[in-house]
Short mmCIF file of C-alpha atoms in Angstrom, two decimals:
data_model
loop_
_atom_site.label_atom_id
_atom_site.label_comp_id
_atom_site.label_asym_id
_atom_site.label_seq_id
_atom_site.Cartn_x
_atom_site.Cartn_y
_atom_site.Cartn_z
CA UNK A 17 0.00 0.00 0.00
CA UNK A 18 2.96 2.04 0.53
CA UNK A 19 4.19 2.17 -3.05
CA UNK A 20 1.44 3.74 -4.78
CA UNK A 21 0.69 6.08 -1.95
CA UNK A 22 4.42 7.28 -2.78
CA UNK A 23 3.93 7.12 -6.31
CA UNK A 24 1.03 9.33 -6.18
CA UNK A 25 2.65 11.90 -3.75
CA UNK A 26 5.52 12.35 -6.44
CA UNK A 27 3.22 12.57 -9.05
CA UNK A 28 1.30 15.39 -7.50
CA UNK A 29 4.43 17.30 -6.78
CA UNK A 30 5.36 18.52 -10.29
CA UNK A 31 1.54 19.80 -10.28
CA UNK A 32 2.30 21.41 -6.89
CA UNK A 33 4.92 23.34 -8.16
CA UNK A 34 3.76 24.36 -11.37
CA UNK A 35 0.55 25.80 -9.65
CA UNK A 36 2.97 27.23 -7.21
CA UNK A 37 4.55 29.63 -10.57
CA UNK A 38 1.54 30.10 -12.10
CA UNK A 39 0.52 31.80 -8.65
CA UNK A 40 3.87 33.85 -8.71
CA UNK A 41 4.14 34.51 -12.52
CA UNK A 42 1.93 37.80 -12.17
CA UNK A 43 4.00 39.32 -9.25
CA UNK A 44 6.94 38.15 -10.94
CA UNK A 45 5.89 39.91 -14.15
CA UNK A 46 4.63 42.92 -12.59
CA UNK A 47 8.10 43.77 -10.63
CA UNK A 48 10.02 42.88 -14.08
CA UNK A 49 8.37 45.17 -16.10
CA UNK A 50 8.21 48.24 -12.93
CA UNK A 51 11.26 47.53 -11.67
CA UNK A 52 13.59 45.49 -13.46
CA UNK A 53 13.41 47.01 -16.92
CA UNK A 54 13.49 50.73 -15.75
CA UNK A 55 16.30 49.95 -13.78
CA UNK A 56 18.23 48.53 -17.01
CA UNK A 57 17.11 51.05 -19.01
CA UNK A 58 18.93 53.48 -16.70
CA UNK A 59 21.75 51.51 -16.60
CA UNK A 60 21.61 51.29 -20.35
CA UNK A 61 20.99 54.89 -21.13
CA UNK A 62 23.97 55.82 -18.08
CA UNK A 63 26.50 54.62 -21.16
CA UNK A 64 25.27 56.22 -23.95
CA UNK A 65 27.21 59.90 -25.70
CA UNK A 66 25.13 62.95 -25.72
CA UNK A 67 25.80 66.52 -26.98
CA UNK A 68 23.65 69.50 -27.55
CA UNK A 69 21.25 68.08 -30.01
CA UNK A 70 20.84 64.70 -29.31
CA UNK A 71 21.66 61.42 -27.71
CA UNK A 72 23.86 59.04 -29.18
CA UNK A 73 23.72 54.87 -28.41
CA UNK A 74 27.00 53.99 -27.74
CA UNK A 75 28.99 52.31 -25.12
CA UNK A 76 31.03 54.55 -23.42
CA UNK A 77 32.28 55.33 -19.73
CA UNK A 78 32.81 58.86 -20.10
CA UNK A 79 29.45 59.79 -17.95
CA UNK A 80 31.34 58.15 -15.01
CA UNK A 81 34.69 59.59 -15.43
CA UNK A 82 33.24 62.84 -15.77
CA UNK A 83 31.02 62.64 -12.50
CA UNK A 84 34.36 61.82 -10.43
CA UNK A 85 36.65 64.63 -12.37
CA UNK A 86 38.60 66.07 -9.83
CA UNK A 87 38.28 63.73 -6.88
CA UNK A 88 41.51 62.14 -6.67
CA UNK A 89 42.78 65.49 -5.10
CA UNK A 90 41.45 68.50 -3.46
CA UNK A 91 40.98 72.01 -5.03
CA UNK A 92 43.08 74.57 -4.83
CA UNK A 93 40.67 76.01 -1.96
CA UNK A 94 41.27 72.62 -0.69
CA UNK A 95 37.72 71.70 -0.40
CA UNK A 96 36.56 68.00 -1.87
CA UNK A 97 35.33 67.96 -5.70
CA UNK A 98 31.54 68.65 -6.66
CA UNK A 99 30.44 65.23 -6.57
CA UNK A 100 31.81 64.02 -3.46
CA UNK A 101 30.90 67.58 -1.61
CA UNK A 102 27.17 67.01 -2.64
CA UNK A 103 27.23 63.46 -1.95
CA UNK A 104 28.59 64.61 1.79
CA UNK A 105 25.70 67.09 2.37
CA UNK A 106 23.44 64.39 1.35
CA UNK A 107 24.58 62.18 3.76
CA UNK A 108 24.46 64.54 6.22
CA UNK A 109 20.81 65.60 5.94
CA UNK A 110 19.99 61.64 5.88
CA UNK A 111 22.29 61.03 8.95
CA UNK A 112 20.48 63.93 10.62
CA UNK A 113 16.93 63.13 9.69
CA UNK A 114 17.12 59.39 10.53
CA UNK A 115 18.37 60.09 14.24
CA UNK A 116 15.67 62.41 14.50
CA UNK A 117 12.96 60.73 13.21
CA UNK A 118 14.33 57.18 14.81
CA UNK A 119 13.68 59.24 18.70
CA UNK A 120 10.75 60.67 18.10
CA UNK A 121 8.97 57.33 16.40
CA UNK A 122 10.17 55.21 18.78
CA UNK A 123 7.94 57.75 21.55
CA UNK A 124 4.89 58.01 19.51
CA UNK A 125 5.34 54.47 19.17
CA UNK A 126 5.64 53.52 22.76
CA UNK A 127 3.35 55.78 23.90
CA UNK A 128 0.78 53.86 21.59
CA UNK A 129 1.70 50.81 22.22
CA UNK A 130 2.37 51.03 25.95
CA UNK A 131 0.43 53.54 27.53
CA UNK A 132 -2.52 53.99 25.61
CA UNK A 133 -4.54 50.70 27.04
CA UNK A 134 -8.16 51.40 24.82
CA UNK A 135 -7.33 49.41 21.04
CA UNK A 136 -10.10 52.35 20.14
CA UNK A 137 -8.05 55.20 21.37
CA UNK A 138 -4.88 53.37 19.72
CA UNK A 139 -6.87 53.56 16.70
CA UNK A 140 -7.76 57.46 16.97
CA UNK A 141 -4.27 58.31 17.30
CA UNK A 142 -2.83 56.51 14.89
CA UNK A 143 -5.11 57.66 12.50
CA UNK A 144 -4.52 61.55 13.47
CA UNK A 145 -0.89 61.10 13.42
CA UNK A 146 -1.55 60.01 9.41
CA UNK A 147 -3.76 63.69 9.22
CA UNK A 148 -0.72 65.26 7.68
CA UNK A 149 -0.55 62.96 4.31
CA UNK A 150 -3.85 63.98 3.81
CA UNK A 151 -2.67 66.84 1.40
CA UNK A 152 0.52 66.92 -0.83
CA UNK A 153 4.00 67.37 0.58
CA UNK A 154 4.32 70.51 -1.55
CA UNK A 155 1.90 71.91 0.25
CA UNK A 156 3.04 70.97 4.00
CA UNK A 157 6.19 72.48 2.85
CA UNK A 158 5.21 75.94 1.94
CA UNK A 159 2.91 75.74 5.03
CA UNK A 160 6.13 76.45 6.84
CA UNK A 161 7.09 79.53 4.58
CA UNK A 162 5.12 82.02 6.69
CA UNK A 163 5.83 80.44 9.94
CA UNK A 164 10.03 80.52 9.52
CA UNK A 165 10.39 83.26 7.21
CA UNK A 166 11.97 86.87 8.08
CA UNK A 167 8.59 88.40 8.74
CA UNK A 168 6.92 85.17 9.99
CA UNK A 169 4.90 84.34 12.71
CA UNK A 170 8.07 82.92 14.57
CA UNK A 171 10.42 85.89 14.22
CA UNK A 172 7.33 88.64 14.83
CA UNK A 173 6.36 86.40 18.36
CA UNK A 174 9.98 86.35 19.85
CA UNK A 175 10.60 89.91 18.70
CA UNK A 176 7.01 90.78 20.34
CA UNK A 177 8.38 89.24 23.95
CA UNK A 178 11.86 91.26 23.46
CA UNK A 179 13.96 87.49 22.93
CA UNK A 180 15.70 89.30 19.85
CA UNK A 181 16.22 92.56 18.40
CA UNK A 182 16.68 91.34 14.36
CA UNK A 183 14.92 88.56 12.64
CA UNK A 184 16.33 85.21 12.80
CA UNK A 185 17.68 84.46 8.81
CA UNK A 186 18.81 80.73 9.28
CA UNK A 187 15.13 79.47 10.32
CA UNK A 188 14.16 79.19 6.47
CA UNK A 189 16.19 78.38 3.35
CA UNK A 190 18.74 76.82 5.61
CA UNK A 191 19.81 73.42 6.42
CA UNK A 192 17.12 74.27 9.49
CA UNK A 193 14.78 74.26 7.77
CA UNK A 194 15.66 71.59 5.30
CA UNK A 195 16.15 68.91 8.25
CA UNK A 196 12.83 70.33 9.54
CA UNK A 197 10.74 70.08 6.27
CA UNK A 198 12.02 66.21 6.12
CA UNK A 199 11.36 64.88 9.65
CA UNK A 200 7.82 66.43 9.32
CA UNK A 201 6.82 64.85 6.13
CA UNK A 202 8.90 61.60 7.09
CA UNK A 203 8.71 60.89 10.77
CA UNK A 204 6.01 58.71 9.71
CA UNK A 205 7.61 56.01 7.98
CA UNK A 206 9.74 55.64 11.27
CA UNK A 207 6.71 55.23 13.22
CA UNK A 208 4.48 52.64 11.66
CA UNK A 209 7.14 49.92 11.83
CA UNK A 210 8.34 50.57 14.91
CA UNK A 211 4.39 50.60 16.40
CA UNK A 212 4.03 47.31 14.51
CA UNK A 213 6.99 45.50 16.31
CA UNK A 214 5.95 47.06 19.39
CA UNK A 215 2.55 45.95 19.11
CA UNK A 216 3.86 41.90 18.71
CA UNK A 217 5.83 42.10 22.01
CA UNK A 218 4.11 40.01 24.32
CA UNK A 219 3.17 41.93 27.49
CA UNK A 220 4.40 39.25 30.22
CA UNK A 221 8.26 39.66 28.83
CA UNK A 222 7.58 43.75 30.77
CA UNK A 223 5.72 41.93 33.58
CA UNK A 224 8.76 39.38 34.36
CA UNK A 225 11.18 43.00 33.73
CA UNK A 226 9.30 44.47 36.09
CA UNK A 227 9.33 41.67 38.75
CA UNK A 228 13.11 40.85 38.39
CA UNK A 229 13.49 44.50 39.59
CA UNK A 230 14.57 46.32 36.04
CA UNK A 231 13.90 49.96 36.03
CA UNK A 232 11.91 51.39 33.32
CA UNK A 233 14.96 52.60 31.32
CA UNK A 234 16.49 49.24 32.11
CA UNK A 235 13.06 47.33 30.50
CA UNK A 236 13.24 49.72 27.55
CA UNK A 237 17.06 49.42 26.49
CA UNK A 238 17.28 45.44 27.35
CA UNK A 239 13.70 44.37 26.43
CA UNK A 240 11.62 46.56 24.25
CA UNK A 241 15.03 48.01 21.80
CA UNK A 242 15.92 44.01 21.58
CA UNK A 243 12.32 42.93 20.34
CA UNK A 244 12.09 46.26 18.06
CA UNK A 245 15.18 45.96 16.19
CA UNK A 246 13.38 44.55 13.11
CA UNK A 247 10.72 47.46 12.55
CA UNK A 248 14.00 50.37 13.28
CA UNK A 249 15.79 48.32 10.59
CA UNK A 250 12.65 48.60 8.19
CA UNK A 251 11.74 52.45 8.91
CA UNK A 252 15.48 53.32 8.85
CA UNK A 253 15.11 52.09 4.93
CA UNK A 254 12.51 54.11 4.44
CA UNK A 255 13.72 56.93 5.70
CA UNK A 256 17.11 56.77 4.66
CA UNK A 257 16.19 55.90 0.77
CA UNK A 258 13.35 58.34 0.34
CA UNK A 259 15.70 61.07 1.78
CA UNK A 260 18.78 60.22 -0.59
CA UNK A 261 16.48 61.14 -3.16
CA UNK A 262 14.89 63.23 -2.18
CA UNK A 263 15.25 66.82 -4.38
CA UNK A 264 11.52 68.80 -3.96
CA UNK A 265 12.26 69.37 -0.08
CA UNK A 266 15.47 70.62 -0.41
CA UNK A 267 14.46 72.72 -3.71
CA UNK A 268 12.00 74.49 -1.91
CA UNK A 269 13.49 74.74 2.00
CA UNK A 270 16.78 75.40 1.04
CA UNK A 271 15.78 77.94 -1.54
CA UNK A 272 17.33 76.12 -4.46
CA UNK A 273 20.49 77.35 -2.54
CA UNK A 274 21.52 73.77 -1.66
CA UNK A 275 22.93 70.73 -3.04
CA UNK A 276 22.09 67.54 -3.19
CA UNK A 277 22.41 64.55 -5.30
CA UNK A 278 18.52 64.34 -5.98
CA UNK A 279 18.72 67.81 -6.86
CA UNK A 280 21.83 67.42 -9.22
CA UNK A 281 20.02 64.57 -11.21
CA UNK A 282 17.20 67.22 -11.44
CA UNK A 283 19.06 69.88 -12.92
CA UNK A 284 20.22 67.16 -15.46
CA UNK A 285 17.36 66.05 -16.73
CA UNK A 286 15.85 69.85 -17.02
CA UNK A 287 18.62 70.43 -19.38
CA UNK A 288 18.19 67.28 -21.27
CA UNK A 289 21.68 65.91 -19.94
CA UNK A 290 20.01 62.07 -19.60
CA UNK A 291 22.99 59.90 -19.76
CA UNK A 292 24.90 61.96 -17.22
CA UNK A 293 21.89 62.13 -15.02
CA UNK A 294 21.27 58.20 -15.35
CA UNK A 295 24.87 57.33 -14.54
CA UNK A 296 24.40 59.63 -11.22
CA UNK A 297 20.75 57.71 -10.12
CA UNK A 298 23.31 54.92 -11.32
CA UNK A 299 25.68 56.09 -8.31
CA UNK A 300 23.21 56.74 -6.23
CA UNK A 301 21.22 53.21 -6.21
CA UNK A 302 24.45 51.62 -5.54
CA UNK A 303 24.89 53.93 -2.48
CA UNK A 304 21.50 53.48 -1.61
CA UNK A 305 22.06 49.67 -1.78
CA UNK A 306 25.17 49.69 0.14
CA UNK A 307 23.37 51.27 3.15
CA UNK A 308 20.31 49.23 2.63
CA UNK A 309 22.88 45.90 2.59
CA UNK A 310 24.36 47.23 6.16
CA UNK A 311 21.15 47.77 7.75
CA UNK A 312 19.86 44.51 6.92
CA UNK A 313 22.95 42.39 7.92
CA UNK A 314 21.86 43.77 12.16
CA UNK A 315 18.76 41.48 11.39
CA UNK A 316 16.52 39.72 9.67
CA UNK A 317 13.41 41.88 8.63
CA UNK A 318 11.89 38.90 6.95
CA UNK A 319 10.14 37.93 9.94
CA UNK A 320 8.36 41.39 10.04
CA UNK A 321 7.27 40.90 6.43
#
């Protein structure tokens, strides 16, 4: 009785697995022709000649090699070389942004996971802290314009109560108010995966923290960071890849006064330079991908997907 039962379960397993593709052959095509093909195209187009007129299809590095001109020394105001300046400020304005956003997500998200008790009052909040994607991101920017500017609402209240004499410049079109404009519109991303690994901790793990004596700073660092490693990994990513790119934020907070490599690849296309701005989203994906490879080897966000 054994051998046909065995026969049959290896008969059935080729029909297994071809259902099993035919179930993945949509997703697979969808990302292919989304993902994968833009991405070669890019790639593709990154090699190609261009002049004034027109774009020419040939293989050729010279869109790299002219991106990195100048970087194997300094200038003769010994600063770094264009492309390794801009990709500096970048990184700074991600660095700053994610260790901003990273403290205050991880409070909202405590606060909602630990110390709101009612699931509907969870609910409430959550949903209000989503009230500012509501409207575009344009528009949440400029909503800062009279708030920070020279004559704004800021600089007329704390020269009404006699704090300062002059208007403060550096609280718009500044790196200020660059940082500022980001952790506004993106705080978000930080919080919802952080809340979601919060919200899987079970509740006894604090009880027996509690009872061995630990302090509530000694709970949060040894117990609660632990556990929520997976959903800081996976809002980090956010964060840091949607900032990289970023180039309408720093446009319009930084008064198209600073650089970044978003806003470099911008200024390409707008003047029809394609294969030099492909080979710099080139650049920057493999930056990108770099950082995204580091964050994931601290653990395994698999088991939040």
């Amino acid at each position: 009785m054994s051998a046909p039962a065995t026969a049959g379960h290896a008969a059935a397993q080729p029909l297994h697995t071809v259902r099993a593709w035919w179930q993945a052959a949509p997703f697979a095509l969808v990302f292919a022709l989304f993902f994968i093909v833009p991405l070669a195209l890019i790639a593709m187009v990154s090699l190609w000649d261009f002049n004034e007129y027109e774009l020419i299809p040939a293989l050729s590095l010279r869109n790299y090699f002219s991106i990195f001109e100048g970087c194997s020394h300094l200038t003769d105001n010994g600063d770094l070389c264009v492309t390794l300046s801009t990709y500096l400020s970048t990184l700074k304005f991600c660095l700053l942004v994610w260790a901003i956003t990273l403290v205050l997500g991880f409070a909202v998200a405590c606060f909602l996971a630990f110390h709101v008790r009612s699931p509907g009052m969870q609910t409430l909040l959550f949903v209000l802290c989503t009230v500012p994607f509501w409207t575009s991101n344009v528009i949440r920017m400029i909503s800062w314009v009279p708030l920070l500017g020279r004559n704004g609402l800021v600089n007329q209240t704390l020269q009404g109560i006699g704090l300062i004499d002059t208007p403060i410049e550096w609280l718009l079109f500044s790196d200020f108010s660059v940082v500022l404009a980001f952790v506004h519109l993106y705080t978000m991303f930080m919080i919802v995966p952080i809340f979601n690994s919060m919200m899987r901790i079970d509740r006894s793990l604090l009880e027996a923290a509690t009872d061995a004596g630990a302090s509530g700073w000694q709970t949060l660092w040894n117990v609660i960071v632990p556990l929520c490693k997976t959903g800081i990994i996976i809002g980090s990513i956010f964060v840091v890849t949607i900032v990289m790119g970023d180039f309408v934020t720093i446009g319009v907070m930084g008064g198209q006064q600073i650089a970044s490599v978003g806003k470099i690849i911008q200024v390409q296309t707008s003047y029809l330079q394609f294969p030099l701005a492909a080979a710099n989203a080139v650049i920057l994906l493999a930056v990108v991908l770099m950082i995204i490879w580091g964050l994931t080897r601290l653990v395994d966000i698999r088991k939040e997907l």
